[in-house]
Amino acid sequence: MTTPPSDQRPARSDRSPWNWLLLVPIVIPLTTVLYNAQEPRLFGFPLFYWLQLAFIVLGVTATTVVYQVGRKRSGR
Amino acid sequence: MSDHITEIVVFTFLFVLVSGMGFVASRWRRADLASLDEWGLGGRKFGSWITWFLIGGDLYTAYTFVAVPALLFGAGAMGFFALPYTIVVYPLVFLVLIRLWSVAHVHGMVTPADFVRARFGSPTLALLIAITGLVATMPYIALQLIGIEAVLKTMGVTGDLPLIIAFAILAAYTYQSGLRAPALIAFVKDSLIYVVILVAIIYIPARLGGWEAIFGAAEKKFAETPAPGDGILLNANNQLQYITLALGSALALFLYPHSVTGVLAARDRDVVKRNMSALPAYSLLLGLIALLGYMAIAAGIKPITTDGKADANTVVPLLFDQMFPDWFAGVTYAAIGIGALVPAAIMSIAAANLFTRNIYREYLKRDATPAQEARVSKITSLVVKVGAVLVILLIDPQFSIDLQLIGGVVILQTLPAVALGLYTRWFHRYGLIAGWAAGMTAGMVMLYNISNPAINHAHFGGSAFPLAKLGLDTGMTIYAGFLALLVNLVVAALVTLAARAAKAADGVDGTRPADYFADENDPRTKPVELSGTH
């Protein structure tokens, strides 16, 4: 092993309270009671279909925020 | 066949074009391809865009594009699980994958089993993980052929020869260019698919009288069928299945060796993170593609029947054939056909790497040089593809679909060692081995006991396990893989406690805490020394 001892490197971590945000796009799309209905419709799509498509935005937002916050914290 | 001549010409032209790209790819970012890092991981230098196309092309396969609409065509809302599945997966693996990238970068790991080998110091556990990966990947490669077959069938091209030629070309350029080939082809594949789907979701609904009419036609069809489980909404009995199948599939996705290959080929941690935000663009595509199944219902499509069995996988190609002018139908077929080549190439590379790193190097030739490793991997990738073609030609295609279903349940059993292992060293190697064995057994027993009269299967008829079989008084079903994973985790924890109490020798952890946060410019060690007892 040629790795320098870990104490020589700046302490790093991927811990952040912002990580909890990632739970939102995991829990909500799996909560079927939220969307298992026909009404209200949007552009002819039953709720079941358009709302689940809309959840994509949740996922993108949460991962983007966690990524950007992490970048600022590590000072880059 | 002559009715389809325009389609065949367009299809062949695009197919030949990307095959040429596959061969040229070996010169792209030229490097000495005689090492696994270069041949099998593209030099670990792919930036955000290439990674996006590569992983997108890897995960959203031709089979997905054909089979998911087929599911909605046949069963309705249940088939839409593919959407929440691919939404949930990225936040779920966001933090896990960057740790995997870092530790793999520091130690030069190529496969998930490499990581387990170093983390738990147990060659036996690593071998189990490697074999599990191989077993789960092989039928997946065979399935990609089904995507091509469905297209060929629709164009009236019969016989096995075209399929064999297509795969021979694929095998040749993968052999020559390694991961660079699918990375380059993925650009064409995904661009074609995006164009096809954008046109399809604007043009087809306009011809069918709008979305209202499409959903209406689907609702009417499901109301008329005797099956109780279908419909454009979920019912009381399949909601748990919907949730656990979406979650279980999401947990399984990045345990597949080919997904890991795509991630490890990224240049740095930021590339991986950025992709977790950008890959959901494909989920939007997938959600819209899924709805092609309902469009097929509204258009009155009847799947092609061979030997008295209706092949639901042909509904999407048939829909395109009916709706689009011939030349554009040809483009859509090429999109599906080429869509099969990218994942098939990455999967065969991943399988080959598993064999090379975790069987050949571990058990056959411990002092293998990088050049020898690359050579063995190249040859294995050929063997894997020949195997996939033989499976499709000699065995009922339904068997591959069943196997792939089993594959999902099987690969989930590597979660405690691979995914949890990235976070904690708490589990004892004996615990993980026992948990794996228990989860596998439970999964197989459950799958064996699932019948499906619709496809004439008394056993292995799907992944929806009725809770009534456990003595619960309910009509609800649950994803068998999910239940098997719970069994796995419980056994792993109990045996870990027992092993610690008995003071059983634990393996040596070859990784350090800081390795999990290392980035592009941090020092790399030599590959982990092969130590430890079997």
mmCIF file of N, CA, C and O in Angstrom, chain A residues 1-6 9 12-15 19 22-23 25-27 29-33 35-38 41 43-46 48-49 52-56 59-60 62-64 66-67 70-71 76, chain B residues 77 80 83-84 87-88 91-92 94-95 99 211-212 215 219 232-234 239 242-243 246-247 270 273-274 276-277 280 283-284 287-288 291 294 510 512 514-515 517-519 522-526:
data_model
loop_
_atom_site.group_PDB
_atom_site.id
_atom_site.type_symbol
_atom_site.label_atom_id
_atom_site.label_comp_id
_atom_site.label_asym_id
_atom_site.label_seq_id
_atom_site.Cartn_x
_atom_site.Cartn_y
_atom_site.Cartn_z
ATOM 1 N N MET A 1 0.840 -1.199 0.000
ATOM 2 C CA MET A 1 0.000 0.000 0.000
ATOM 3 C C MET A 1 0.874 1.247 0.000
ATOM 4 O O MET A 1 1.792 1.384 0.789
ATOM 5 N N THR A 2 0.592 2.154 -0.883
ATOM 6 C CA THR A 2 1.379 3.371 -0.943
ATOM 7 C C THR A 2 0.566 4.591 -0.541
ATOM 8 O O THR A 2 0.997 5.709 -0.694
ATOM 9 N N THR A 3 -0.647 4.350 -0.035
ATOM 10 C CA THR A 3 -1.476 5.478 0.370
ATOM 11 C C THR A 3 -0.845 6.184 1.559
ATOM 12 O O THR A 3 -0.400 5.538 2.490
ATOM 13 N N PRO A 4 -0.783 7.520 1.529
ATOM 14 C CA PRO A 4 -0.313 8.213 2.722
ATOM 15 C C PRO A 4 -1.328 8.015 3.847
ATOM 16 O O PRO A 4 -2.511 7.794 3.567
ATOM 17 N N PRO A 5 -0.895 8.103 5.096
ATOM 18 C CA PRO A 5 -1.831 7.943 6.200
ATOM 19 C C PRO A 5 -2.978 8.955 6.055
ATOM 20 O O PRO A 5 -2.764 10.084 5.630
ATOM 21 N N SER A 6 -4.155 8.521 6.430
ATOM 22 C CA SER A 6 -5.334 9.330 6.128
ATOM 23 C C SER A 6 -5.314 10.661 6.882
ATOM 24 O O SER A 6 -5.943 11.613 6.450
ATOM 25 N N ARG A 9 -4.371 13.930 5.006
ATOM 26 C CA ARG A 9 -5.266 14.578 4.063
ATOM 27 C C ARG A 9 -6.260 15.453 4.816
ATOM 28 O O ARG A 9 -6.529 15.212 5.980
ATOM 29 N N ARG A 12 -12.393 14.870 5.061
ATOM 30 C CA ARG A 12 -13.518 15.061 4.141
ATOM 31 C C ARG A 12 -14.702 14.276 4.642
ATOM 32 O O ARG A 12 -14.554 13.318 5.385
ATOM 33 N N SER A 13 -15.862 14.665 4.161
ATOM 34 C CA SER A 13 -17.055 13.963 4.579
ATOM 35 C C SER A 13 -18.140 14.228 3.559
ATOM 36 O O SER A 13 -18.110 15.234 2.859
ATOM 37 N N ASP A 14 -19.081 13.295 3.415
ATOM 38 C CA ASP A 14 -20.227 13.599 2.570
ATOM 39 C C ASP A 14 -21.482 13.799 3.427
ATOM 40 O O ASP A 14 -22.584 13.767 2.937
ATOM 41 N N ARG A 15 -21.254 14.018 4.722
ATOM 42 C CA ARG A 15 -22.387 14.272 5.604
ATOM 43 C C ARG A 15 -22.846 15.717 5.464
ATOM 44 O O ARG A 15 -22.034 16.624 5.387
ATOM 45 N N ASN A 19 -28.614 16.451 2.879
ATOM 46 C CA ASN A 19 -28.827 15.124 2.289
ATOM 47 C C ASN A 19 -30.230 14.580 2.549
ATOM 48 O O ASN A 19 -30.731 13.778 1.774
ATOM 49 N N LEU A 22 -32.903 14.384 -0.076
ATOM 50 C CA LEU A 22 -33.002 13.300 -1.053
ATOM 51 C C LEU A 22 -34.138 12.337 -0.739
ATOM 52 O O LEU A 22 -34.597 11.594 -1.599
ATOM 53 N N LEU A 23 -34.587 12.357 0.525
ATOM 54 C CA LEU A 23 -35.682 11.455 0.900
ATOM 55 C C LEU A 23 -37.001 11.840 0.229
ATOM 56 O O LEU A 23 -37.832 10.982 -0.059
ATOM 57 N N PRO A 25 -37.831 12.946 -2.921
ATOM 58 C CA PRO A 25 -38.167 12.273 -4.181
ATOM 59 C C PRO A 25 -38.098 10.748 -4.106
ATOM 60 O O PRO A 25 -38.322 10.077 -5.103
ATOM 61 N N ILE A 26 -37.771 10.201 -2.944
ATOM 62 C CA ILE A 26 -37.848 8.746 -2.796
ATOM 63 C C ILE A 26 -39.209 8.369 -2.220
ATOM 64 O O ILE A 26 -39.883 7.462 -2.713
ATOM 65 N N VAL A 27 -39.629 9.108 -1.203
ATOM 66 C CA VAL A 27 -40.861 8.731 -0.500
ATOM 67 C C VAL A 27 -42.107 9.107 -1.310
ATOM 68 O O VAL A 27 -43.015 8.286 -1.495
ATOM 69 N N PRO A 29 -42.830 9.664 -4.632
ATOM 70 C CA PRO A 29 -43.271 8.868 -5.785
ATOM 71 C C PRO A 29 -43.722 7.456 -5.413
ATOM 72 O O PRO A 29 -44.347 6.783 -6.230
ATOM 73 N N LEU A 30 -43.395 7.009 -4.193
ATOM 74 C CA LEU A 30 -43.808 5.655 -3.797
ATOM 75 C C LEU A 30 -45.087 5.677 -2.958
ATOM 76 O O LEU A 30 -45.536 4.629 -2.488
ATOM 77 N N THR A 31 -45.638 6.862 -2.746
ATOM 78 C CA THR A 31 -46.873 6.952 -1.967
ATOM 79 C C THR A 31 -48.059 6.951 -2.930
ATOM 80 O O THR A 31 -48.516 7.997 -3.388
ATOM 81 N N THR A 32 -48.551 5.753 -3.219
ATOM 82 C CA THR A 32 -49.543 5.611 -4.294
ATOM 83 C C THR A 32 -50.858 6.341 -4.009
ATOM 84 O O THR A 32 -51.521 6.767 -4.946
ATOM 85 N N VAL A 33 -51.192 6.484 -2.707
ATOM 86 C CA VAL A 33 -52.479 7.140 -2.405
ATOM 87 C C VAL A 33 -52.511 8.577 -2.911
ATOM 88 O O VAL A 33 -53.581 9.140 -3.137
ATOM 89 N N TYR A 35 -51.639 9.662 -5.785
ATOM 90 C CA TYR A 35 -51.907 9.853 -7.217
ATOM 91 C C TYR A 35 -52.788 8.779 -7.855
ATOM 92 O O TYR A 35 -53.013 8.805 -9.052
ATOM 93 N N ASN A 36 -53.264 7.816 -7.085
ATOM 94 C CA ASN A 36 -54.037 6.741 -7.708
ATOM 95 C C ASN A 36 -55.482 7.174 -7.957
ATOM 96 O O ASN A 36 -56.404 6.657 -7.349
ATOM 97 N N ALA A 37 -55.650 8.160 -8.853
ATOM 98 C CA ALA A 37 -56.992 8.654 -9.162
ATOM 99 C C ALA A 37 -57.023 9.187 -10.584
ATOM 100 O O ALA A 37 -55.987 9.443 -11.187
ATOM 101 N N GLN A 38 -58.230 9.321 -11.118
ATOM 102 C CA GLN A 38 -58.369 9.843 -12.490
ATOM 103 C C GLN A 38 -58.381 11.369 -12.497
ATOM 104 O O GLN A 38 -57.814 12.004 -13.375
ATOM 105 N N ARG A 41 -57.795 15.908 -14.144
ATOM 106 C CA ARG A 41 -57.034 15.596 -15.356
ATOM 107 C C ARG A 41 -56.239 16.800 -15.831
ATOM 108 O O ARG A 41 -56.570 17.931 -15.498
ATOM 109 N N PHE A 43 -54.499 18.055 -19.549
ATOM 110 C CA PHE A 43 -54.344 17.777 -20.984
ATOM 111 C C PHE A 43 -54.866 16.383 -21.343
ATOM 112 O O PHE A 43 -54.277 15.693 -22.176
ATOM 113 N N GLY A 44 -55.928 15.947 -20.679
ATOM 114 C CA GLY A 44 -56.486 14.632 -20.986
ATOM 115 C C GLY A 44 -55.804 13.487 -20.254
ATOM 116 O O GLY A 44 -56.255 12.350 -20.312
ATOM 117 N N PHE A 45 -54.685 13.772 -19.539
ATOM 118 C CA PHE A 45 -54.003 12.739 -18.747
ATOM 119 C C PHE A 45 -54.717 12.565 -17.410
ATOM 120 O O PHE A 45 -54.915 13.546 -16.703
ATOM 121 N N PRO A 46 -55.047 11.345 -17.011
ATOM 122 C CA PRO A 46 -55.526 11.142 -15.638
ATOM 123 C C PRO A 46 -54.420 11.520 -14.643
ATOM 124 O O PRO A 46 -53.232 11.453 -14.978
ATOM 125 N N PHE A 48 -53.074 10.002 -12.255
ATOM 126 C CA PHE A 48 -52.096 8.939 -12.066
ATOM 127 C C PHE A 48 -50.875 9.122 -12.988
ATOM 128 O O PHE A 48 -49.743 8.873 -12.591
ATOM 129 N N TYR A 49 -51.131 9.562 -14.203
ATOM 130 C CA TYR A 49 -50.038 9.660 -15.180
ATOM 131 C C TYR A 49 -49.328 10.998 -15.130
ATOM 132 O O TYR A 49 -48.097 11.056 -15.108
ATOM 133 N N GLN A 52 -47.278 11.597 -11.738
ATOM 134 C CA GLN A 52 -46.039 10.810 -11.641
ATOM 135 C C GLN A 52 -44.972 11.361 -12.581
ATOM 136 O O GLN A 52 -43.783 11.375 -12.245
ATOM 137 N N LEU A 53 -45.404 11.819 -13.759
ATOM 138 C CA LEU A 53 -44.425 12.456 -14.651
ATOM 139 C C LEU A 53 -43.859 13.719 -14.000
ATOM 140 O O LEU A 53 -42.679 14.020 -14.108
ATOM 141 N N ALA A 54 -44.739 14.437 -13.276
ATOM 142 C CA ALA A 54 -44.299 15.682 -12.641
ATOM 143 C C ALA A 54 -43.293 15.414 -11.513
ATOM 144 O O ALA A 54 -42.465 16.272 -11.202
ATOM 145 N N PHE A 55 -43.358 14.241 -10.906
ATOM 146 C CA PHE A 55 -42.426 13.908 -9.818
ATOM 147 C C PHE A 55 -40.973 13.909 -10.294
ATOM 148 O O PHE A 55 -40.044 13.997 -9.487
ATOM 149 N N ILE A 56 -40.762 13.788 -11.606
ATOM 150 C CA ILE A 56 -39.397 13.842 -12.133
ATOM 151 C C ILE A 56 -38.725 15.151 -11.701
ATOM 152 O O ILE A 56 -37.545 15.180 -11.331
ATOM 153 N N GLY A 59 -37.247 14.966 -8.269
ATOM 154 C CA GLY A 59 -35.978 14.253 -8.231
ATOM 155 C C GLY A 59 -34.831 15.132 -8.718
ATOM 156 O O GLY A 59 -33.775 15.203 -8.088
ATOM 157 N N VAL A 60 -35.061 15.822 -9.836
ATOM 158 C CA VAL A 60 -34.015 16.672 -10.399
ATOM 159 C C VAL A 60 -33.669 17.800 -9.421
ATOM 160 O O VAL A 60 -32.491 18.087 -9.172
ATOM 161 N N ALA A 62 -34.075 17.979 -6.084
ATOM 162 C CA ALA A 62 -33.402 17.531 -4.864
ATOM 163 C C ALA A 62 -31.937 17.185 -5.136
ATOM 164 O O ALA A 62 -31.039 17.610 -4.406
ATOM 165 N N THR A 63 -31.670 16.425 -6.201
ATOM 166 C CA THR A 63 -30.282 16.036 -6.460
ATOM 167 C C THR A 63 -29.446 17.264 -6.832
ATOM 168 O O THR A 63 -28.287 17.365 -6.438
ATOM 169 N N THR A 64 -30.040 18.207 -7.571
ATOM 170 C CA THR A 64 -29.292 19.410 -7.949
ATOM 171 C C THR A 64 -28.931 20.236 -6.720
ATOM 172 O O THR A 64 -27.783 20.681 -6.572
ATOM 173 N N VAL A 66 -28.673 19.270 -3.552
ATOM 174 C CA VAL A 66 -27.673 18.587 -2.722
ATOM 175 C C VAL A 66 -26.286 18.686 -3.362
ATOM 176 O O VAL A 66 -25.282 18.922 -2.684
ATOM 177 N N TYR A 67 -26.225 18.581 -4.670
ATOM 178 C CA TYR A 67 -24.945 18.689 -5.372
ATOM 179 C C TYR A 67 -24.357 20.096 -5.234
ATOM 180 O O TYR A 67 -23.180 20.262 -4.881
ATOM 181 N N GLY A 70 -23.250 20.916 -1.665
ATOM 182 C CA GLY A 70 -22.026 20.180 -1.366
ATOM 183 C C GLY A 70 -20.809 20.837 -1.995
ATOM 184 O O GLY A 70 -19.728 20.874 -1.410
ATOM 185 N N ARG A 71 -20.984 21.389 -3.197
ATOM 186 C CA ARG A 71 -19.878 22.048 -3.885
ATOM 187 C C ARG A 71 -19.440 23.308 -3.140
ATOM 188 O O ARG A 71 -18.262 23.575 -2.985
ATOM 189 N N ARG A 76 -15.471 24.917 -3.614
ATOM 190 C CA ARG A 76 -15.042 24.953 -4.997
ATOM 191 C C ARG A 76 -16.020 25.738 -5.861
ATOM 192 O O ARG A 76 -17.182 25.786 -5.594
ATOM 193 N N ALA B 77 -52.035 0.103 -15.576
ATOM 194 C CA ALA B 77 -51.306 0.958 -14.632
ATOM 195 C C ALA B 77 -50.093 0.271 -14.000
ATOM 196 O O ALA B 77 -49.064 0.901 -13.767
ATOM 197 N N PHE B 80 -46.734 0.893 -15.342
ATOM 198 C CA PHE B 80 -46.180 2.238 -15.196
ATOM 199 C C PHE B 80 -45.202 2.322 -14.027
ATOM 200 O O PHE B 80 -44.610 3.370 -13.800
ATOM 201 N N LEU B 83 -41.814 4.111 -14.220
ATOM 202 C CA LEU B 83 -41.550 5.540 -14.031
ATOM 203 C C LEU B 83 -41.112 5.869 -12.602
ATOM 204 O O LEU B 83 -40.017 6.397 -12.417
ATOM 205 N N PRO B 84 -41.930 5.568 -11.561
ATOM 206 C CA PRO B 84 -41.428 5.850 -10.211
ATOM 207 C C PRO B 84 -40.098 5.153 -9.935
ATOM 208 O O PRO B 84 -39.233 5.701 -9.254
ATOM 209 N N ILE B 87 -37.443 7.282 -11.165
ATOM 210 C CA ILE B 87 -37.350 8.582 -10.479
ATOM 211 C C ILE B 87 -36.627 8.388 -9.149
ATOM 212 O O ILE B 87 -35.733 9.131 -8.774
ATOM 213 N N VAL B 88 -37.043 7.336 -8.435
ATOM 214 C CA VAL B 88 -36.537 7.068 -7.096
ATOM 215 C C VAL B 88 -35.056 6.700 -7.102
ATOM 216 O O VAL B 88 -34.324 7.008 -6.164
ATOM 217 N N PRO B 91 -31.970 9.774 -6.512
ATOM 218 C CA PRO B 91 -31.723 10.230 -5.138
ATOM 219 C C PRO B 91 -31.282 9.095 -4.220
ATOM 220 O O PRO B 91 -30.485 9.299 -3.298
ATOM 221 N N LEU B 92 -31.766 7.881 -4.508
ATOM 222 C CA LEU B 92 -31.441 6.729 -3.668
ATOM 223 C C LEU B 92 -29.955 6.382 -3.736
ATOM 224 O O LEU B 92 -29.338 6.037 -2.724
ATOM 225 N N PHE B 94 -27.481 8.407 -5.079
ATOM 226 C CA PHE B 94 -26.645 9.597 -5.216
ATOM 227 C C PHE B 94 -25.385 9.518 -4.350
ATOM 228 O O PHE B 94 -24.259 9.628 -4.828
ATOM 229 N N LEU B 95 -25.586 9.305 -3.035
ATOM 230 C CA LEU B 95 -24.452 9.313 -2.113
ATOM 231 C C LEU B 95 -23.656 8.017 -2.172
ATOM 232 O O LEU B 95 -22.447 7.990 -1.959
ATOM 233 N N ARG B 99 -19.319 7.286 -3.356
ATOM 234 C CA ARG B 99 -18.391 6.537 -2.490
ATOM 235 C C ARG B 99 -17.759 5.389 -3.258
ATOM 236 O O ARG B 99 -16.556 5.141 -3.167
ATOM 237 N N TRP B 211 -55.261 12.735 -26.215
ATOM 238 C CA TRP B 211 -54.935 11.882 -25.070
ATOM 239 C C TRP B 211 -56.172 11.336 -24.389
ATOM 240 O O TRP B 211 -56.199 10.200 -23.930
ATOM 241 N N GLU B 212 -57.215 12.188 -24.318
ATOM 242 C CA GLU B 212 -58.471 11.772 -23.691
ATOM 243 C C GLU B 212 -58.967 10.472 -24.341
ATOM 244 O O GLU B 212 -59.327 9.511 -23.660
ATOM 245 N N PHE B 215 -56.589 7.378 -23.428
ATOM 246 C CA PHE B 215 -56.851 6.799 -22.105
ATOM 247 C C PHE B 215 -58.240 6.159 -22.047
ATOM 248 O O PHE B 215 -58.434 5.126 -21.403
ATOM 249 N N GLU B 219 -59.106 2.339 -20.997
ATOM 250 C CA GLU B 219 -60.037 2.047 -19.914
ATOM 251 C C GLU B 219 -61.116 1.073 -20.381
ATOM 252 O O GLU B 219 -61.469 0.123 -19.683
ATOM 253 N N ILE B 232 -56.608 1.216 -15.774
ATOM 254 C CA ILE B 232 -55.681 2.331 -15.915
ATOM 255 C C ILE B 232 -55.337 2.953 -14.562
ATOM 256 O O ILE B 232 -54.568 3.890 -14.487
ATOM 257 N N LEU B 233 -55.918 2.419 -13.491
ATOM 258 C CA LEU B 233 -55.486 2.798 -12.141
ATOM 259 C C LEU B 233 -55.108 1.528 -11.386
ATOM 260 O O LEU B 233 -55.449 0.427 -11.799
ATOM 261 N N LEU B 234 -54.405 1.700 -10.264
ATOM 262 C CA LEU B 234 -54.070 0.545 -9.421
ATOM 263 C C LEU B 234 -55.298 0.157 -8.617
ATOM 264 O O LEU B 234 -56.209 0.959 -8.425
ATOM 265 N N GLN B 239 -51.268 -2.361 -5.164
ATOM 266 C CA GLN B 239 -50.523 -1.150 -4.807
ATOM 267 C C GLN B 239 -49.215 -1.474 -4.103
ATOM 268 O O GLN B 239 -48.181 -0.860 -4.378
ATOM 269 N N TYR B 242 -46.812 -2.543 -6.605
ATOM 270 C CA TYR B 242 -46.330 -1.378 -7.367
ATOM 271 C C TYR B 242 -45.198 -0.685 -6.615
ATOM 272 O O TYR B 242 -44.143 -0.397 -7.169
ATOM 273 N N ILE B 243 -45.423 -0.454 -5.313
ATOM 274 C CA ILE B 243 -44.439 0.259 -4.500
ATOM 275 C C ILE B 243 -43.162 -0.572 -4.337
ATOM 276 O O ILE B 243 -42.053 -0.084 -4.559
ATOM 277 N N ALA B 246 -41.217 -1.019 -7.638
ATOM 278 C CA ALA B 246 -40.485 0.196 -8.012
ATOM 279 C C ALA B 246 -39.260 0.369 -7.120
ATOM 280 O O ALA B 246 -38.149 0.605 -7.608
ATOM 281 N N LEU B 247 -39.438 0.218 -5.815
ATOM 282 C CA LEU B 247 -38.326 0.411 -4.878
ATOM 283 C C LEU B 247 -37.267 -0.690 -5.048
ATOM 284 O O LEU B 247 -36.065 -0.416 -5.118
ATOM 285 N N ASP B 270 -17.670 14.731 -9.465
ATOM 286 C CA ASP B 270 -18.650 15.691 -9.955
ATOM 287 C C ASP B 270 -19.414 15.164 -11.168
ATOM 288 O O ASP B 270 -20.609 15.429 -11.321
ATOM 289 N N LYS B 273 -22.100 12.976 -9.825
ATOM 290 C CA LYS B 273 -23.166 13.745 -9.165
ATOM 291 C C LYS B 273 -24.034 14.470 -10.185
ATOM 292 O O LYS B 273 -25.259 14.447 -10.093
ATOM 293 N N ARG B 274 -23.384 15.126 -11.144
ATOM 294 C CA ARG B 274 -24.149 15.866 -12.144
ATOM 295 C C ARG B 274 -25.088 14.941 -12.890
ATOM 296 O O ARG B 274 -26.212 15.293 -13.223
ATOM 297 N N MET B 276 -26.551 12.305 -11.777
ATOM 298 C CA MET B 276 -27.706 11.913 -10.969
ATOM 299 C C MET B 276 -28.841 12.931 -11.138
ATOM 300 O O MET B 276 -30.003 12.612 -10.966
ATOM 301 N N SER B 277 -28.490 14.186 -11.458
ATOM 302 C CA SER B 277 -29.524 15.194 -11.705
ATOM 303 C C SER B 277 -29.979 15.180 -13.159
ATOM 304 O O SER B 277 -31.111 15.558 -13.453
ATOM 305 N N PRO B 280 -32.534 11.802 -15.024
ATOM 306 C CA PRO B 280 -33.992 11.725 -15.058
ATOM 307 C C PRO B 280 -34.614 12.206 -16.369
ATOM 308 O O PRO B 280 -35.785 11.925 -16.638
ATOM 309 N N SER B 283 -35.944 9.416 -17.764
ATOM 310 C CA SER B 283 -37.160 8.907 -17.123
ATOM 311 C C SER B 283 -38.389 9.522 -17.764
ATOM 312 O O SER B 283 -39.412 8.856 -17.938
ATOM 313 N N LEU B 284 -38.281 10.814 -18.104
ATOM 314 C CA LEU B 284 -39.382 11.475 -18.800
ATOM 315 C C LEU B 284 -39.671 10.729 -20.094
ATOM 316 O O LEU B 284 -40.807 10.411 -20.424
ATOM 317 N N GLY B 287 -41.357 7.425 -19.356
ATOM 318 C CA GLY B 287 -42.767 7.585 -19.014
ATOM 319 C C GLY B 287 -43.614 7.776 -20.259
ATOM 320 O O GLY B 287 -44.704 7.206 -20.376
ATOM 321 N N LEU B 288 -43.099 8.565 -21.183
ATOM 322 C CA LEU B 288 -43.852 8.818 -22.414
ATOM 323 C C LEU B 288 -43.875 7.575 -23.306
ATOM 324 O O LEU B 288 -44.888 7.247 -23.922
ATOM 325 N N LEU B 291 -46.480 5.079 -22.436
ATOM 326 C CA LEU B 291 -47.834 5.380 -22.897
ATOM 327 C C LEU B 291 -48.080 4.938 -24.339
ATOM 328 O O LEU B 291 -49.227 4.886 -24.790
ATOM 329 N N TYR B 294 -50.717 2.351 -24.503
ATOM 330 C CA TYR B 294 -52.119 2.765 -24.591
ATOM 331 C C TYR B 294 -52.457 3.253 -26.000
ATOM 332 O O TYR B 294 -53.560 3.039 -26.494
ATOM 333 N N GLY B 510 -9.257 -3.887 3.446
ATOM 334 C CA GLY B 510 -8.158 -3.285 2.705
ATOM 335 C C GLY B 510 -8.386 -1.832 2.340
ATOM 336 O O GLY B 510 -7.568 -1.240 1.626
ATOM 337 N N ARG B 512 -9.450 2.342 3.489
ATOM 338 C CA ARG B 512 -9.393 3.288 4.600
ATOM 339 C C ARG B 512 -10.555 4.255 4.473
ATOM 340 O O ARG B 512 -11.022 4.515 3.368
ATOM 341 N N ALA B 514 -10.745 7.396 4.374
ATOM 342 C CA ALA B 514 -10.542 8.521 3.452
ATOM 343 C C ALA B 514 -10.714 8.103 1.993
ATOM 344 O O ALA B 514 -11.002 8.927 1.127
ATOM 345 N N ASP B 515 -10.547 6.782 1.707
ATOM 346 C CA ASP B 515 -10.668 6.315 0.324
ATOM 347 C C ASP B 515 -12.043 6.616 -0.262
ATOM 348 O O ASP B 515 -12.196 6.740 -1.473
ATOM 349 N N PHE B 517 -13.778 9.185 -0.099
ATOM 350 C CA PHE B 517 -14.009 10.580 -0.488
ATOM 351 C C PHE B 517 -12.968 11.056 -1.495
ATOM 352 O O PHE B 517 -12.942 12.229 -1.845
ATOM 353 N N ALA B 518 -12.107 10.160 -1.940
ATOM 354 C CA ALA B 518 -11.016 10.559 -2.839
ATOM 355 C C ALA B 518 -11.570 11.041 -4.169
ATOM 356 O O ALA B 518 -12.629 10.610 -4.614
ATOM 357 N N ASP B 519 -10.844 11.967 -4.786
ATOM 358 C CA ASP B 519 -11.286 12.475 -6.075
ATOM 359 C C ASP B 519 -10.189 12.316 -7.122
ATOM 360 O O ASP B 519 -9.101 11.808 -6.827
ATOM 361 N N ASP B 522 -6.410 12.658 -6.420
ATOM 362 C CA ASP B 522 -5.833 12.040 -5.237
ATOM 363 C C ASP B 522 -4.994 10.828 -5.631
ATOM 364 O O ASP B 522 -5.223 10.218 -6.662
ATOM 365 N N PRO B 523 -4.011 10.511 -4.798
ATOM 366 C CA PRO B 523 -3.113 9.412 -5.160
ATOM 367 C C PRO B 523 -3.859 8.090 -5.233
ATOM 368 O O PRO B 523 -4.816 7.856 -4.510
ATOM 369 N N ARG B 524 -3.413 7.257 -6.188
ATOM 370 C CA ARG B 524 -4.008 5.930 -6.331
ATOM 371 C C ARG B 524 -3.013 4.903 -5.833
ATOM 372 O O ARG B 524 -1.804 5.057 -5.996
ATOM 373 N N THR B 525 -3.535 3.854 -5.234
ATOM 374 C CA THR B 525 -2.655 2.799 -4.783
ATOM 375 C C THR B 525 -2.541 1.765 -5.889
ATOM 376 O O THR B 525 -3.253 1.812 -6.872
ATOM 377 N N LYS B 526 -1.654 0.842 -5.697
ATOM 378 C CA LYS B 526 -1.634 -0.298 -6.592
ATOM 379 C C LYS B 526 -2.904 -1.091 -6.325
ATOM 380 O O LYS B 526 -3.492 -0.990 -5.258
#
